[in-house]
Amino acid sequence: MYLERRMGDTELSYYLPSRGDGVNDMYLHLGCRTHPLNVARARVCLVWAILRLKHPLLASKVYTHDYDHVNFTYVPPRNALEAVFSADLNLEYRNQTSRKLVDSYLNGPRTLSDDRLSYLMVNTAPALLSQSASEVDCDFLICAAHFIGDGMALHQFANDFFALLCSQNILSDLYDLLDTELLNRQNVQLKQMLPMSLEDRLPTTSGGPLKHLASRVDYQRSQGKLIGGQAFPKQSGKLRNTVVHNVCIDTARTKVILKKCKENGVSVSSALFAVCNIAWARTQYKTPELPSMMYSALNIRPSLIQNPSLHDSYWFLAIGFFNVVLPSFIPTSGDLATTFWHRSREAKKQSALAMKSPMLISRCRQMASERSERAQAWGRMDDGNPPAATSKKSAKLPLFGKASERPPSTALMGLSLLGNLDSIYKHATYPTIQLHTLTTGSRQRSGGMLLFGYTFVGKLWVSLGYDENGFQKDVVESFWKNVLGTIDEFMLH
């Protein structure tokens, strides 16, 4: 017996670019100290098996019929032995530095594939596990294809993983939980076992062809307002090599930052848009008349249909995108701190407009369709196949003005702003493990760049991941230095 479900547009837009080198394959690295028994392979494997049953996309495979027709396929395990065997095949123990662990995932041969949509690595010294030490240092690297989920799913999964791993259940108890989960799956209707796509979870919009046309017009007009003329100077000719700069701001200074943001009516996430904006203006000042545009992911989960009859897995992809456009110049007079906080509030305003727009659902559908069609076109080109005929559905509406007269819409960079992750990680529920480090990201395409910002264990973390062979190194290094300097100047003093 096996189950199938066709990918939606959003999933397809992430799957097709990943086929070759694993572009966007996600990772979540968590460093900790814990008791050796918590990282014994038998225990980790059982917990991994239970959660793969709860979230079947983790254990699914991909079958491609055509560029616009790709399916998830899932074969439910018939018994506990099969579930554990499958989990063990996708579990690996390593003994290397944390940096090498992450670097090998980002820059080495692809870990995931159409037949392996998730993978778990445990990094610790084998000798420590066999000794009677009270605690060991350990790294967990949770790997998952981006087309099966997003950052929110990844972090919620990590919390559930540690809660179960560090529970008081002995191995026999975990086997009982696995059997119970198998029994629960047997009582779920087959068609409900695989979580639905984002597009099938979005509320349906009423209205006929005229309403659909109005939605398309709104989407294209909203896209037309996105003006950006700033970009990092690129270079080519070398293989991609992703490097990650991380900075962790201690608890005391993080409290100062949070207080400063609150006093100015913004979140840390909104302030980070202004940080990048000012840092870039200090790095490159060639075309200050053109604004800076930055993009970020938009969590669509609050807008989805809440149906208790659906499978309860949170492992599915549910993101859209929004853009923040800010001036690129630095005022020649006046208090620059005032400018910084004003731009932070402007970023907050633009973010709220995107999230609370009454057109959010229709724009999400339009963007998903557009990104899917673009991914299909690039997929055909990558495979050396002729382009598909343009359908009436995908044909763009005519825009006013000549193309040469329209302003540029180049994005400077992307920001992944995860907020307060301590609201997801319930540290008190797993006291026998002390999480101290969290880094996250994905395998990038050539010339990729993404800045992450979040609070974890009471500290603010900011990291910049980029292809060091895709950009002029001195410009990126100067920008990163200016990011840290801007945080220190405006958010800490």
PDB file of N, CA and C in Angstrom, residues 293-332:
ATOM      1  N   MET A 293      15.710  47.456  -1.667  1.00  0.00           N
ATOM      2  CA  MET A 293      14.592  46.538  -1.458  1.00  0.00           C
ATOM      3  C   MET A 293      15.120  45.238  -0.874  1.00  0.00           C
ATOM      4  N   MET A 294      14.488  44.792   0.184  1.00  0.00           N
ATOM      5  CA  MET A 294      14.837  43.530   0.823  1.00  0.00           C
ATOM      6  C   MET A 294      13.585  42.666   0.934  1.00  0.00           C
ATOM      7  N   TYR A 295      13.748  41.359   0.792  1.00  0.00           N
ATOM      8  CA  TYR A 295      12.591  40.466   0.859  1.00  0.00           C
ATOM      9  C   TYR A 295      12.698  39.556   2.077  1.00  0.00           C
ATOM     10  N   SER A 296      11.555  39.061   2.501  1.00  0.00           N
ATOM     11  CA  SER A 296      11.521  38.155   3.644  1.00  0.00           C
ATOM     12  C   SER A 296      10.335  37.215   3.503  1.00  0.00           C
ATOM     13  N   ALA A 297      10.420  36.088   4.186  1.00  0.00           N
ATOM     14  CA  ALA A 297       9.333  35.107   4.136  1.00  0.00           C
ATOM     15  C   ALA A 297       8.159  35.569   4.986  1.00  0.00           C
ATOM     16  N   LEU A 298       6.973  35.200   4.545  1.00  0.00           N
ATOM     17  CA  LEU A 298       5.729  35.555   5.230  1.00  0.00           C
ATOM     18  C   LEU A 298       5.048  34.270   5.684  1.00  0.00           C
ATOM     19  N   ASN A 299       4.820  34.140   6.981  1.00  0.00           N
ATOM     20  CA  ASN A 299       4.160  32.953   7.529  1.00  0.00           C
ATOM     21  C   ASN A 299       2.671  32.991   7.193  1.00  0.00           C
ATOM     22  N   ILE A 300       2.207  32.048   6.384  1.00  0.00           N
ATOM     23  CA  ILE A 300       0.810  32.022   5.940  1.00  0.00           C
ATOM     24  C   ILE A 300      -0.062  31.171   6.861  1.00  0.00           C
ATOM     25  N   ARG A 301       0.528  30.449   7.804  1.00  0.00           N
ATOM     26  CA  ARG A 301      -0.241  29.507   8.630  1.00  0.00           C
ATOM     27  C   ARG A 301      -1.452  30.131   9.326  1.00  0.00           C
ATOM     28  N   PRO A 302      -1.349  31.356   9.862  1.00  0.00           N
ATOM     29  CA  PRO A 302      -2.541  31.925  10.514  1.00  0.00           C
ATOM     30  C   PRO A 302      -3.717  32.139   9.575  1.00  0.00           C
ATOM     31  N   SER A 303      -3.474  32.172   8.267  1.00  0.00           N
ATOM     32  CA  SER A 303      -4.544  32.431   7.297  1.00  0.00           C
ATOM     33  C   SER A 303      -5.153  31.159   6.723  1.00  0.00           C
ATOM     34  N   LEU A 304      -4.658  29.994   7.120  1.00  0.00           N
ATOM     35  CA  LEU A 304      -5.114  28.742   6.524  1.00  0.00           C
ATOM     36  C   LEU A 304      -6.430  28.274   7.140  1.00  0.00           C
ATOM     37  N   ILE A 305      -7.141  27.440   6.386  1.00  0.00           N
ATOM     38  CA  ILE A 305      -8.376  26.836   6.876  1.00  0.00           C
ATOM     39  C   ILE A 305      -8.040  25.915   8.048  1.00  0.00           C
ATOM     40  N   GLN A 306      -8.718  26.098   9.158  1.00  0.00           N
ATOM     41  CA  GLN A 306      -8.518  25.246  10.327  1.00  0.00           C
ATOM     42  C   GLN A 306      -9.566  24.136  10.302  1.00  0.00           C
ATOM     43  N   ASN A 307      -9.124  22.945   9.946  1.00  0.00           N
ATOM     44  CA  ASN A 307     -10.042  21.822   9.808  1.00  0.00           C
ATOM     45  C   ASN A 307      -9.548  20.666  10.665  1.00  0.00           C
ATOM     46  N   PRO A 308     -10.221  20.359  11.771  1.00  0.00           N
ATOM     47  CA  PRO A 308      -9.751  19.298  12.666  1.00  0.00           C
ATOM     48  C   PRO A 308      -9.750  17.916  12.028  1.00  0.00           C
ATOM     49  N   SER A 309     -10.454  17.757  10.917  1.00  0.00           N
ATOM     50  CA  SER A 309     -10.484  16.444  10.268  1.00  0.00           C
ATOM     51  C   SER A 309      -9.218  16.186   9.455  1.00  0.00           C
ATOM     52  N   LEU A 310      -8.413  17.254   9.221  1.00  0.00           N
ATOM     53  CA  LEU A 310      -7.181  17.082   8.472  1.00  0.00           C
ATOM     54  C   LEU A 310      -6.139  16.384   9.335  1.00  0.00           C
ATOM     55  N   HIS A 311      -5.177  15.744   8.681  1.00  0.00           N
ATOM     56  CA  HIS A 311      -4.066  15.142   9.406  1.00  0.00           C
ATOM     57  C   HIS A 311      -3.352  16.227  10.204  1.00  0.00           C
ATOM     58  N   ASP A 312      -2.945  15.909  11.422  1.00  0.00           N
ATOM     59  CA  ASP A 312      -2.468  16.943  12.337  1.00  0.00           C
ATOM     60  C   ASP A 312      -0.991  17.287  12.177  1.00  0.00           C
ATOM     61  N   SER A 313      -0.334  16.843  11.138  1.00  0.00           N
ATOM     62  CA  SER A 313       1.076  17.156  10.955  1.00  0.00           C
ATOM     63  C   SER A 313       1.270  18.631  10.629  1.00  0.00           C
ATOM     64  N   TYR A 314       2.290  19.233  11.252  1.00  0.00           N
ATOM     65  CA  TYR A 314       2.640  20.619  10.917  1.00  0.00           C
ATOM     66  C   TYR A 314       3.742  20.668   9.861  1.00  0.00           C
ATOM     67  N   TRP A 315       4.180  19.489   9.400  1.00  0.00           N
ATOM     68  CA  TRP A 315       5.217  19.466   8.373  1.00  0.00           C
ATOM     69  C   TRP A 315       4.584  19.642   6.999  1.00  0.00           C
ATOM     70  N   PHE A 316       4.445  20.883   6.594  1.00  0.00           N
ATOM     71  CA  PHE A 316       4.057  21.240   5.233  1.00  0.00           C
ATOM     72  C   PHE A 316       4.551  22.661   4.999  1.00  0.00           C
ATOM     73  N   LEU A 317       4.684  23.050   3.757  1.00  0.00           N
ATOM     74  CA  LEU A 317       5.228  24.356   3.398  1.00  0.00           C
ATOM     75  C   LEU A 317       4.121  25.392   3.383  1.00  0.00           C
ATOM     76  N   ALA A 318       4.299  26.486   4.128  1.00  0.00           N
ATOM     77  CA  ALA A 318       3.237  27.494   4.235  1.00  0.00           C
ATOM     78  C   ALA A 318       3.837  28.889   4.339  1.00  0.00           C
ATOM     79  N   ILE A 319       4.572  29.279   3.303  1.00  0.00           N
ATOM     80  CA  ILE A 319       5.158  30.621   3.315  1.00  0.00           C
ATOM     81  C   ILE A 319       4.885  31.350   2.008  1.00  0.00           C
ATOM     82  N   GLY A 320       4.815  32.658   2.119  1.00  0.00           N
ATOM     83  CA  GLY A 320       4.801  33.551   0.976  1.00  0.00           C
ATOM     84  C   GLY A 320       5.973  34.508   1.146  1.00  0.00           C
ATOM     85  N   PHE A 321       5.933  35.623   0.457  1.00  0.00           N
ATOM     86  CA  PHE A 321       7.017  36.596   0.563  1.00  0.00           C
ATOM     87  C   PHE A 321       6.467  38.008   0.601  1.00  0.00           C
ATOM     88  N   PHE A 322       7.211  38.888   1.242  1.00  0.00           N
ATOM     89  CA  PHE A 322       6.892  40.310   1.186  1.00  0.00           C
ATOM     90  C   PHE A 322       8.201  41.083   1.061  1.00  0.00           C
ATOM     91  N   ASN A 323       8.099  42.344   0.689  1.00  0.00           N
ATOM     92  CA  ASN A 323       9.276  43.171   0.465  1.00  0.00           C
ATOM     93  C   ASN A 323       9.201  44.437   1.302  1.00  0.00           C
ATOM     94  N   VAL A 324      10.346  44.913   1.701  1.00  0.00           N
ATOM     95  CA  VAL A 324      10.471  46.192   2.397  1.00  0.00           C
ATOM     96  C   VAL A 324      11.379  47.086   1.559  1.00  0.00           C
ATOM     97  N   VAL A 325      10.906  48.274   1.249  1.00  0.00           N
ATOM     98  CA  VAL A 325      11.656  49.231   0.431  1.00  0.00           C
ATOM     99  C   VAL A 325      11.984  50.449   1.286  1.00  0.00           C
ATOM    100  N   LEU A 326      13.276  50.771   1.391  1.00  0.00           N
ATOM    101  CA  LEU A 326      13.736  51.896   2.205  1.00  0.00           C
ATOM    102  C   LEU A 326      14.696  52.769   1.404  1.00  0.00           C
ATOM    103  N   PRO A 327      14.807  54.053   1.743  1.00  0.00           N
ATOM    104  CA  PRO A 327      15.760  54.934   1.045  1.00  0.00           C
ATOM    105  C   PRO A 327      17.190  54.435   1.229  1.00  0.00           C
ATOM    106  N   SER A 328      18.034  54.704   0.251  1.00  0.00           N
ATOM    107  CA  SER A 328      19.415  54.226   0.314  1.00  0.00           C
ATOM    108  C   SER A 328      20.405  55.285   0.777  1.00  0.00           C
ATOM    109  N   PHE A 329      19.974  56.513   0.860  1.00  0.00           N
ATOM    110  CA  PHE A 329      20.905  57.587   1.225  1.00  0.00           C
ATOM    111  C   PHE A 329      20.977  57.763   2.735  1.00  0.00           C
ATOM    112  N   ILE A 330      22.069  58.348   3.171  1.00  0.00           N
ATOM    113  CA  ILE A 330      22.237  58.728   4.571  1.00  0.00           C
ATOM    114  C   ILE A 330      22.135  60.244   4.649  1.00  0.00           C
ATOM    115  N   PRO A 331      21.242  60.787   5.473  1.00  0.00           N
ATOM    116  CA  PRO A 331      21.110  62.243   5.573  1.00  0.00           C
ATOM    117  C   PRO A 331      22.439  62.901   5.940  1.00  0.00           C
ATOM    118  N   THR A 332      22.695  64.037   5.325  1.00  0.00           N
ATOM    119  CA  THR A 332      23.951  64.745   5.580  1.00  0.00           C
ATOM    120  C   THR A 332      23.899  65.576   6.854  1.00  0.00           C
TER     121      THR A 332
END
